[in-house]
PDB file of C-alpha atoms in Angstrom:
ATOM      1  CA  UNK A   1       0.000   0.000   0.000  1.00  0.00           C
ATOM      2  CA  UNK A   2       1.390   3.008  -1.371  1.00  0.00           C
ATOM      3  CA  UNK A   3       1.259   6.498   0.788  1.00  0.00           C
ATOM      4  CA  UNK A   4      -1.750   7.828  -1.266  1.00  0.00           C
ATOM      5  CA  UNK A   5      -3.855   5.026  -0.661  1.00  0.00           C
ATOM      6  CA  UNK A   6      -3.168   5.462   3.159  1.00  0.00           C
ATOM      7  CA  UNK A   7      -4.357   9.058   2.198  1.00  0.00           C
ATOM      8  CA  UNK A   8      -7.415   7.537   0.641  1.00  0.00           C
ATOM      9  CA  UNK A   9      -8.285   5.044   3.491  1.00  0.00           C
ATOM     10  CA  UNK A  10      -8.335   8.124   5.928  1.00  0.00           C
ATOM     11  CA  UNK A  11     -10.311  10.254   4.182  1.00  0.00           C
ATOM     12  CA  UNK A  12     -12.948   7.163   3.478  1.00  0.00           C
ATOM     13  CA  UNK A  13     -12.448   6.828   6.957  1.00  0.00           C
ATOM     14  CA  UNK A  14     -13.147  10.288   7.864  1.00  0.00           C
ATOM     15  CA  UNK A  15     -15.859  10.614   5.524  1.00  0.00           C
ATOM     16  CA  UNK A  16     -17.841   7.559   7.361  1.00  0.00           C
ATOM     17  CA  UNK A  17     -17.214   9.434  10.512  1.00  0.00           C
ATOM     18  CA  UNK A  18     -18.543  12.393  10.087  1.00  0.00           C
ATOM     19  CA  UNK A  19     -22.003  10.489   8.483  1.00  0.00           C
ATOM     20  CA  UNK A  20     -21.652   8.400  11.625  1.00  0.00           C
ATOM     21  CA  UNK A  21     -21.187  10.950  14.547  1.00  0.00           C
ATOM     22  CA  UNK A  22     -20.303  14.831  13.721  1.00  0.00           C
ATOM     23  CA  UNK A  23     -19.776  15.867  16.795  1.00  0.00           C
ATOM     24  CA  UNK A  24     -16.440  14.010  17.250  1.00  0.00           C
ATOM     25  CA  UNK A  25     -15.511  15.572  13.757  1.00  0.00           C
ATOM     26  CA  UNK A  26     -13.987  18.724  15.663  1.00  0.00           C
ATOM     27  CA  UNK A  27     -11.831  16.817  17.965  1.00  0.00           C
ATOM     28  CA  UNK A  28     -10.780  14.239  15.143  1.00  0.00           C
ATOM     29  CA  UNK A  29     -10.066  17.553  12.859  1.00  0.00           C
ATOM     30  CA  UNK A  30      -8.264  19.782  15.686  1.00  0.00           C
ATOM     31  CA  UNK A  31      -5.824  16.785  16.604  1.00  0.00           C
ATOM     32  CA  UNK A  32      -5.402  16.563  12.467  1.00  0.00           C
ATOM     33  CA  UNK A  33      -3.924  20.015  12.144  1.00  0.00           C
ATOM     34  CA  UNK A  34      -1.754  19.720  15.556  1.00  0.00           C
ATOM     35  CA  UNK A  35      -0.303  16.924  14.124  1.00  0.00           C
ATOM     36  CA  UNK A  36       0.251  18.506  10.678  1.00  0.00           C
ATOM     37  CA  UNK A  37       1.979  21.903  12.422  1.00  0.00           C
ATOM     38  CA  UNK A  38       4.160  19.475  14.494  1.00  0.00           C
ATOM     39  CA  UNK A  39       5.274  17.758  11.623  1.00  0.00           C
ATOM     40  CA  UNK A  40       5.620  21.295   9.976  1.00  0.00           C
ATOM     41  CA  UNK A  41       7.975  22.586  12.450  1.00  0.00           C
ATOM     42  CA  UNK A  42      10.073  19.222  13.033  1.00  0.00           C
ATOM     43  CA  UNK A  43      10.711  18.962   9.617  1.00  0.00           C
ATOM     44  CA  UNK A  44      10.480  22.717   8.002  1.00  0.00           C
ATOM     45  CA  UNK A  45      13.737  22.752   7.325  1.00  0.00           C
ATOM     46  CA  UNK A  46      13.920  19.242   5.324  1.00  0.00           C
ATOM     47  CA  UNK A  47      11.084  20.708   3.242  1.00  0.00           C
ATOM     48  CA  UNK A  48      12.903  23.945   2.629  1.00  0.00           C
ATOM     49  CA  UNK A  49      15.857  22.117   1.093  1.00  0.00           C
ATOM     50  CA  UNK A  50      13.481  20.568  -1.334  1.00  0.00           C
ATOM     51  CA  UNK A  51      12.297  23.343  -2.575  1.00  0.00           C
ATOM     52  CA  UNK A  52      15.798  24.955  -3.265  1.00  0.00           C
TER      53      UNK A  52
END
């Protein structure tokens, strides 16, 4: 399994969640972007030398 299919199982995932119970869709979505911005910052730099 490839990374975008792990991309795809979460969002199907996701999707069936927020059918199933929306009010645990803000938690789920808050801890989403914390993670993201900690990845972010522990790895800015790493992304910065991509780009160059």
């Amino acid at each position: 399994m490839n990374t975008m299919q792990m991309f795809g199982l979460i969002a199907v995932a996701f999707g069936v969640l927020v059918i199933a119970k929306p009010d645990l869709v803000g938690i789920f979505v808050g801890i989403f972007f914390i993670l993201i911005g900690l990845n972010i910052l522990a790895f800015g730099n790493r992304f910065g030398r991509w780009v160059k």
